[in-house]
mmCIF file of C-alpha atoms in Angstrom:
data_model
loop_
_atom_site.group_PDB
_atom_site.id
_atom_site.type_symbol
_atom_site.label_atom_id
_atom_site.label_comp_id
_atom_site.label_asym_id
_atom_site.label_seq_id
_atom_site.Cartn_x
_atom_site.Cartn_y
_atom_site.Cartn_z
ATOM 1 C CA GLY D 745 108.171 52.749 127.126
ATOM 2 C CA GLN D 746 105.432 54.948 128.382
ATOM 3 C CA GLN D 747 105.266 55.586 132.086
ATOM 4 C CA LEU D 748 102.724 57.231 134.290
ATOM 5 C CA ASN D 749 103.587 58.923 137.549
ATOM 6 C CA GLN D 750 100.756 58.836 139.980
ATOM 7 C CA SER D 751 100.717 60.661 143.272
ATOM 8 C CA PRO D 752 100.311 60.480 146.108
ATOM 9 C CA GLN D 753 101.084 56.867 146.651
ATOM 10 C CA SER D 754 98.703 56.722 149.691
ATOM 11 C CA MET D 755 96.400 58.983 151.620
ATOM 12 C CA PHE D 756 94.783 58.908 155.038
ATOM 13 C CA ILE D 757 91.860 61.343 155.265
ATOM 14 C CA GLN D 758 88.932 62.089 157.609
ATOM 15 C CA GLU D 759 85.446 61.267 156.411
ATOM 16 C CA GLY D 760 83.984 64.285 154.825
ATOM 17 C CA GLU D 761 87.250 65.667 153.487
ATOM 18 C CA ASP D 762 87.970 66.244 149.882
ATOM 19 C CA VAL D 763 90.668 64.203 148.080
ATOM 20 C CA SER D 764 92.838 65.079 145.084
ATOM 21 C CA MET D 765 95.215 62.787 143.165
ATOM 22 C CA ASN D 766 96.950 63.165 139.886
ATOM 23 C CA CYS D 767 98.917 61.456 137.114
ATOM 24 C CA THR D 768 101.585 62.830 134.815
ATOM 25 C CA SER D 769 103.099 61.182 131.842
ATOM 26 C CA SER D 770 106.225 61.611 129.604
ATOM 27 C CA SER D 771 103.992 60.794 126.659
ATOM 28 C CA ILE D 772 100.809 62.143 125.209
ATOM 29 C CA PHE D 773 97.607 60.091 125.577
ATOM 30 C CA ASN D 774 94.411 60.644 123.713
ATOM 31 C CA THR D 775 92.288 59.192 126.495
ATOM 32 C CA TRP D 776 92.599 59.070 130.260
ATOM 33 C CA LEU D 777 90.696 56.697 132.389
ATOM 34 C CA TRP D 778 90.332 56.502 136.198
ATOM 35 C CA TYR D 779 89.615 53.173 137.864
ATOM 36 C CA LYS D 780 88.897 52.148 141.473
ATOM 37 C CA GLN D 781 89.900 48.732 142.754
ATOM 38 C CA ASP D 782 88.683 47.117 145.901
ATOM 39 C CA PRO D 783 90.726 44.212 147.468
ATOM 40 C CA GLY D 784 90.381 41.024 145.550
ATOM 41 C CA GLU D 785 88.232 42.560 142.901
ATOM 42 C CA GLY D 786 88.799 43.892 139.349
ATOM 43 C CA PRO D 787 89.228 47.603 138.582
ATOM 44 C CA VAL D 788 86.009 49.441 138.091
ATOM 45 C CA LEU D 789 85.835 52.308 135.643
ATOM 46 C CA LEU D 790 84.956 55.649 137.303
ATOM 47 C CA ILE D 791 85.522 58.288 134.634
ATOM 48 C CA ALA D 792 86.731 58.451 131.058
ATOM 49 C CA LEU D 793 88.229 61.602 129.562
ATOM 50 C CA TYR D 794 88.525 62.008 125.798
ATOM 51 C CA LYS D 795 89.552 65.589 125.038
ATOM 52 C CA ALA D 796 92.304 67.844 126.276
ATOM 53 C CA GLY D 797 90.963 70.283 128.831
ATOM 54 C CA GLU D 798 87.809 68.240 129.414
ATOM 55 C CA LEU D 799 86.393 68.369 132.930
ATOM 56 C CA THR D 800 83.990 65.534 133.767
ATOM 57 C CA SER D 801 81.986 64.747 136.858
ATOM 58 C CA ASN D 802 80.445 61.543 138.129
ATOM 59 C CA GLY D 803 78.641 62.187 141.381
ATOM 60 C CA ARG D 804 81.226 63.253 143.920
ATOM 61 C CA LEU D 805 84.038 62.538 141.456
ATOM 62 C CA THR D 806 85.513 65.077 139.209
ATOM 63 C CA ALA D 807 88.353 64.445 136.776
ATOM 64 C CA GLN D 808 90.186 66.624 134.257
ATOM 65 C CA PHE D 809 92.191 65.870 131.160
ATOM 66 C CA GLY D 810 95.228 68.218 131.094
ATOM 67 C CA ILE D 811 95.702 70.679 128.261
ATOM 68 C CA THR D 812 99.062 69.196 127.370
ATOM 69 C CA ARG D 813 97.478 65.715 127.244
ATOM 70 C CA LYS D 814 100.173 64.492 129.570
ATOM 71 C CA ASP D 815 98.346 64.803 132.876
ATOM 72 C CA SER D 816 95.074 64.255 134.550
ATOM 73 C CA PHE D 817 93.688 64.663 138.062
ATOM 74 C CA LEU D 818 90.857 63.125 140.042
ATOM 75 C CA ASN D 819 89.013 64.895 142.860
ATOM 76 C CA ILE D 820 86.650 63.187 145.345
ATOM 77 C CA SER D 821 84.477 65.513 147.352
ATOM 78 C CA ALA D 822 83.035 64.868 150.803
ATOM 79 C CA SER D 823 84.698 61.417 151.189
ATOM 80 C CA ILE D 824 82.792 58.505 152.718
ATOM 81 C CA PRO D 825 84.072 55.246 154.077
ATOM 82 C CA SER D 826 83.148 53.317 150.967
ATOM 83 C CA ASP D 827 85.602 55.531 148.970
ATOM 84 C CA VAL D 828 88.435 53.290 150.504
ATOM 85 C CA GLY D 829 90.368 51.472 147.816
ATOM 86 C CA ILE D 830 93.131 51.869 145.302
ATOM 87 C CA TYR D 831 92.646 54.400 142.495
ATOM 88 C CA PHE D 832 94.486 53.877 139.293
ATOM 89 C CA CYS D 833 94.862 56.313 136.436
ATOM 90 C CA ALA D 834 95.392 54.868 133.022
ATOM 91 C CA GLY D 835 96.354 56.355 129.595
ATOM 92 C CA LEU D 836 94.931 54.748 126.526
ATOM 93 C CA SER D 837 96.847 54.382 123.362
ATOM 94 C CA ARG D 838 95.864 52.789 120.109
ATOM 95 C CA GLY D 839 97.503 49.634 118.908
ATOM 96 C CA ALA D 840 96.885 47.134 116.184
ATOM 97 C CA GLY D 841 93.265 46.452 116.410
ATOM 98 C CA SER D 842 92.921 47.280 120.054
ATOM 99 C CA TYR D 843 93.572 49.799 122.702
ATOM 100 C CA GLN D 844 96.265 49.397 125.299
ATOM 101 C CA LEU D 845 96.242 50.829 128.797
ATOM 102 C CA THR D 846 99.249 52.134 130.664
ATOM 103 C CA PHE D 847 98.525 52.215 134.331
ATOM 104 C CA GLY D 848 99.795 54.420 137.131
ATOM 105 C CA LYS D 849 101.062 52.772 140.251
ATOM 106 C CA GLY D 850 97.948 53.605 142.151
ATOM 107 C CA THR D 851 96.840 55.745 145.047
ATOM 108 C CA LYS D 852 95.635 53.874 148.082
ATOM 109 C CA LEU D 853 92.973 55.849 149.885
ATOM 110 C CA SER D 854 92.048 55.220 153.564
ATOM 111 C CA VAL D 855 89.092 57.083 155.066
ATOM 112 C CA ILE D 856 88.885 57.489 158.776
ATOM 113 C CA PRO D 857 85.312 57.585 160.012
ATOM 114 C CA ASP E 894 74.908 44.665 130.317
ATOM 115 C CA THR E 895 78.432 45.930 131.143
ATOM 116 C CA GLU E 896 79.589 42.809 132.890
ATOM 117 C CA VAL E 897 82.675 40.720 132.370
ATOM 118 C CA THR E 898 82.557 37.428 134.152
ATOM 119 C CA GLN E 899 85.514 35.167 135.209
ATOM 120 C CA THR E 900 85.654 31.712 136.567
ATOM 121 C CA PRO E 901 86.892 30.371 138.860
ATOM 122 C CA LYS E 902 87.032 32.984 141.547
ATOM 123 C CA HIS E 903 89.901 31.244 143.257
ATOM 124 C CA LEU E 904 92.290 28.532 142.018
ATOM 125 C CA VAL E 905 95.018 26.621 143.801
ATOM 126 C CA MET E 906 97.189 24.436 141.641
ATOM 127 C CA GLY E 907 100.454 22.467 141.823
ATOM 128 C CA MET E 908 103.302 23.107 139.503
ATOM 129 C CA THR E 909 102.488 19.957 137.481
ATOM 130 C CA ASN E 910 98.832 20.672 137.066
ATOM 131 C CA LYS E 911 97.009 21.904 134.008
ATOM 132 C CA LYS E 912 94.098 24.322 134.503
ATOM 133 C CA SER E 913 92.197 26.904 132.626
ATOM 134 C CA LEU E 914 90.826 30.331 133.451
ATOM 135 C CA LYS E 915 87.702 31.451 131.647
ATOM 136 C CA CYS E 916 86.293 34.823 130.728
ATOM 137 C CA GLU E 917 83.025 35.796 129.147
ATOM 138 C CA GLN E 918 81.444 39.090 127.998
ATOM 139 C CA HIS E 919 78.213 39.782 126.099
ATOM 140 C CA MET E 920 78.709 43.436 125.335
ATOM 141 C CA GLY E 921 79.617 42.780 121.611
ATOM 142 C CA HIS E 922 83.176 43.821 122.371
ATOM 143 C CA ARG E 923 85.727 42.596 119.847
ATOM 144 C CA ALA E 924 88.902 43.069 121.946
ATOM 145 C CA MET E 925 89.599 41.077 124.932
ATOM 146 C CA TYR E 926 92.638 41.201 127.302
ATOM 147 C CA TRP E 927 94.428 39.184 129.933
ATOM 148 C CA TYR E 928 96.230 41.012 132.709
ATOM 149 C CA LYS E 929 98.289 39.773 135.641
ATOM 150 C CA GLN E 930 98.314 41.748 138.889
ATOM 151 C CA LYS E 931 100.559 41.195 141.793
ATOM 152 C CA ALA E 932 99.734 42.575 145.264
ATOM 153 C CA LYS E 933 99.999 46.339 145.483
ATOM 154 C CA LYS E 934 100.916 46.717 141.910
ATOM 155 C CA PRO E 935 98.926 47.888 138.823
ATOM 156 C CA PRO E 936 97.709 45.330 136.306
ATOM 157 C CA GLU E 937 100.296 44.225 133.758
ATOM 158 C CA LEU E 938 99.111 43.367 130.241
ATOM 159 C CA MET E 939 99.743 39.789 129.085
ATOM 160 C CA PHE E 940 97.745 39.256 125.861
ATOM 161 C CA VAL E 941 95.336 41.113 123.598
ATOM 162 C CA TYR E 942 92.898 39.456 121.253
ATOM 163 C CA SER E 943 91.265 41.524 118.533
ATOM 164 C CA TYR E 944 88.499 39.959 116.451
ATOM 165 C CA GLU E 945 89.379 36.593 117.923
ATOM 166 C CA LYS E 946 92.964 36.804 116.791
ATOM 167 C CA LEU E 947 96.027 37.205 119.065
ATOM 168 C CA SER E 948 97.322 40.703 118.379
ATOM 169 C CA ILE E 949 99.612 41.294 121.330
ATOM 170 C CA ASN E 950 101.701 38.897 123.402
ATOM 171 C CA GLU E 951 103.744 40.839 125.913
ATOM 172 C CA SER E 952 106.584 38.274 126.025
ATOM 173 C CA VAL E 953 104.625 36.002 128.291
ATOM 174 C CA PRO E 954 106.190 32.572 129.027
ATOM 175 C CA SER E 955 104.779 29.660 127.080
ATOM 176 C CA ARG E 956 103.379 28.052 130.233
ATOM 177 C CA PHE E 957 100.535 30.568 129.706
ATOM 178 C CA SER E 958 98.456 29.789 126.606
ATOM 179 C CA PRO E 959 95.625 31.987 125.669
ATOM 180 C CA GLU E 960 92.654 30.958 123.467
ATOM 181 C CA CYS E 961 89.759 32.877 122.074
ATOM 182 C CA PRO E 962 87.117 30.325 120.893
ATOM 183 C CA ASN E 963 84.597 32.984 119.812
ATOM 184 C CA SER E 964 83.897 36.691 120.219
ATOM 185 C CA SER E 965 82.430 36.268 123.742
ATOM 186 C CA LEU E 966 84.909 33.914 125.292
ATOM 187 C CA LEU E 967 88.546 34.092 126.372
ATOM 188 C CA ASN E 968 90.492 31.315 128.040
ATOM 189 C CA LEU E 969 93.875 31.167 129.594
ATOM 190 C CA HIS E 970 95.388 27.697 129.788
ATOM 191 C CA LEU E 971 97.927 27.154 132.541
ATOM 192 C CA HIS E 972 100.606 24.386 132.586
ATOM 193 C CA ALA E 973 103.751 23.854 134.658
ATOM 194 C CA LEU E 974 103.385 27.172 136.520
ATOM 195 C CA GLN E 975 105.791 28.445 139.096
ATOM 196 C CA PRO E 976 105.063 29.790 142.506
ATOM 197 C CA GLU E 977 105.911 33.337 141.347
ATOM 198 C CA ASP E 978 102.996 33.048 138.933
ATOM 199 C CA SER E 979 100.626 33.356 141.893
ATOM 200 C CA ALA E 980 98.608 36.558 141.273
ATOM 201 C CA LEU E 981 95.245 38.015 140.449
ATOM 202 C CA TYR E 982 94.475 37.306 136.764
ATOM 203 C CA LEU E 983 92.195 39.877 135.218
ATOM 204 C CA CYS E 984 90.209 39.706 132.050
ATOM 205 C CA ALA E 985 88.990 42.817 130.284
ATOM 206 C CA SER E 986 87.164 43.685 127.083
ATOM 207 C CA SER E 987 86.610 46.770 124.903
ATOM 208 C CA GLN E 988 85.544 47.880 121.488
ATOM 209 C CA ALA E 989 88.311 47.148 119.006
ATOM 210 C CA TRP E 990 88.120 50.316 117.033
ATOM 211 C CA GLU E 991 84.898 52.339 116.886
ATOM 212 C CA GLY E 992 82.623 53.438 119.702
ATOM 213 C CA GLY E 993 83.455 53.311 123.322
ATOM 214 C CA ILE E 994 87.011 52.472 123.952
ATOM 215 C CA GLU E 995 86.976 52.013 127.682
ATOM 216 C CA GLN E 996 88.148 48.675 128.993
ATOM 217 C CA PHE E 997 85.737 46.891 131.342
ATOM 218 C CA PHE E 998 87.318 44.439 133.775
ATOM 219 C CA GLY E 999 86.091 41.163 135.238
ATOM 220 C CA PRO E 1000 86.426 40.423 138.985
ATOM 221 C CA GLY E 1001 89.560 38.333 138.486
ATOM 222 C CA THR E 1002 90.774 34.842 139.442
ATOM 223 C CA ARG E 1003 93.007 34.661 142.402
ATOM 224 C CA LEU E 1004 95.606 32.046 141.479
ATOM 225 C CA THR E 1005 97.888 30.321 143.949
ATOM 226 C CA VAL E 1006 100.641 27.966 142.664
ATOM 227 C CA LEU E 1007 102.012 25.648 145.293
#
């Protein structure tokens, strides 16, 4: 089956630093999604990428859909304490009447004030 | 309104109990999903409903029984669960085909099986 390799697994950074995380896949996806999950809560969609090469920003977040359609990265600039959480990449594939997500294993971000 | 709601927030049940998890969305989405998430792991897909019909069952044990009474509601009926079924159960919804295809997640139900 499809697998996503997400790295790094965890990060400890100082407040104000920039953060970068990425996902690679053995399969092609037509859409990449990035979610953030706080403890005990559901994942919240941050950015959706629909085209190979697409670069999309959402405030301090920037994500890119790789040209090969097998990878994506997420950057967070000038990190703040509320950025703490687990970030998941997800590749979207089309099934029978629905879309299915394949998740990466997540990147746990800790921000030191 | 981009909200998916889930009830209850927390549930503790014994192995002989019968309980139900509920999910609701009013975004007009025609695909709804149940995921199971263990601690420090990504969500794992359990079921997909498309246009109120079960389209995907990821080999989930029969002690989990999904139901989609209408296009806005999704239930997960639980019976004779095992302690290893304790997890965060997440509901999500999306457009089935056209338009936006992002999945929006609810806050989850934290289930503990004793």
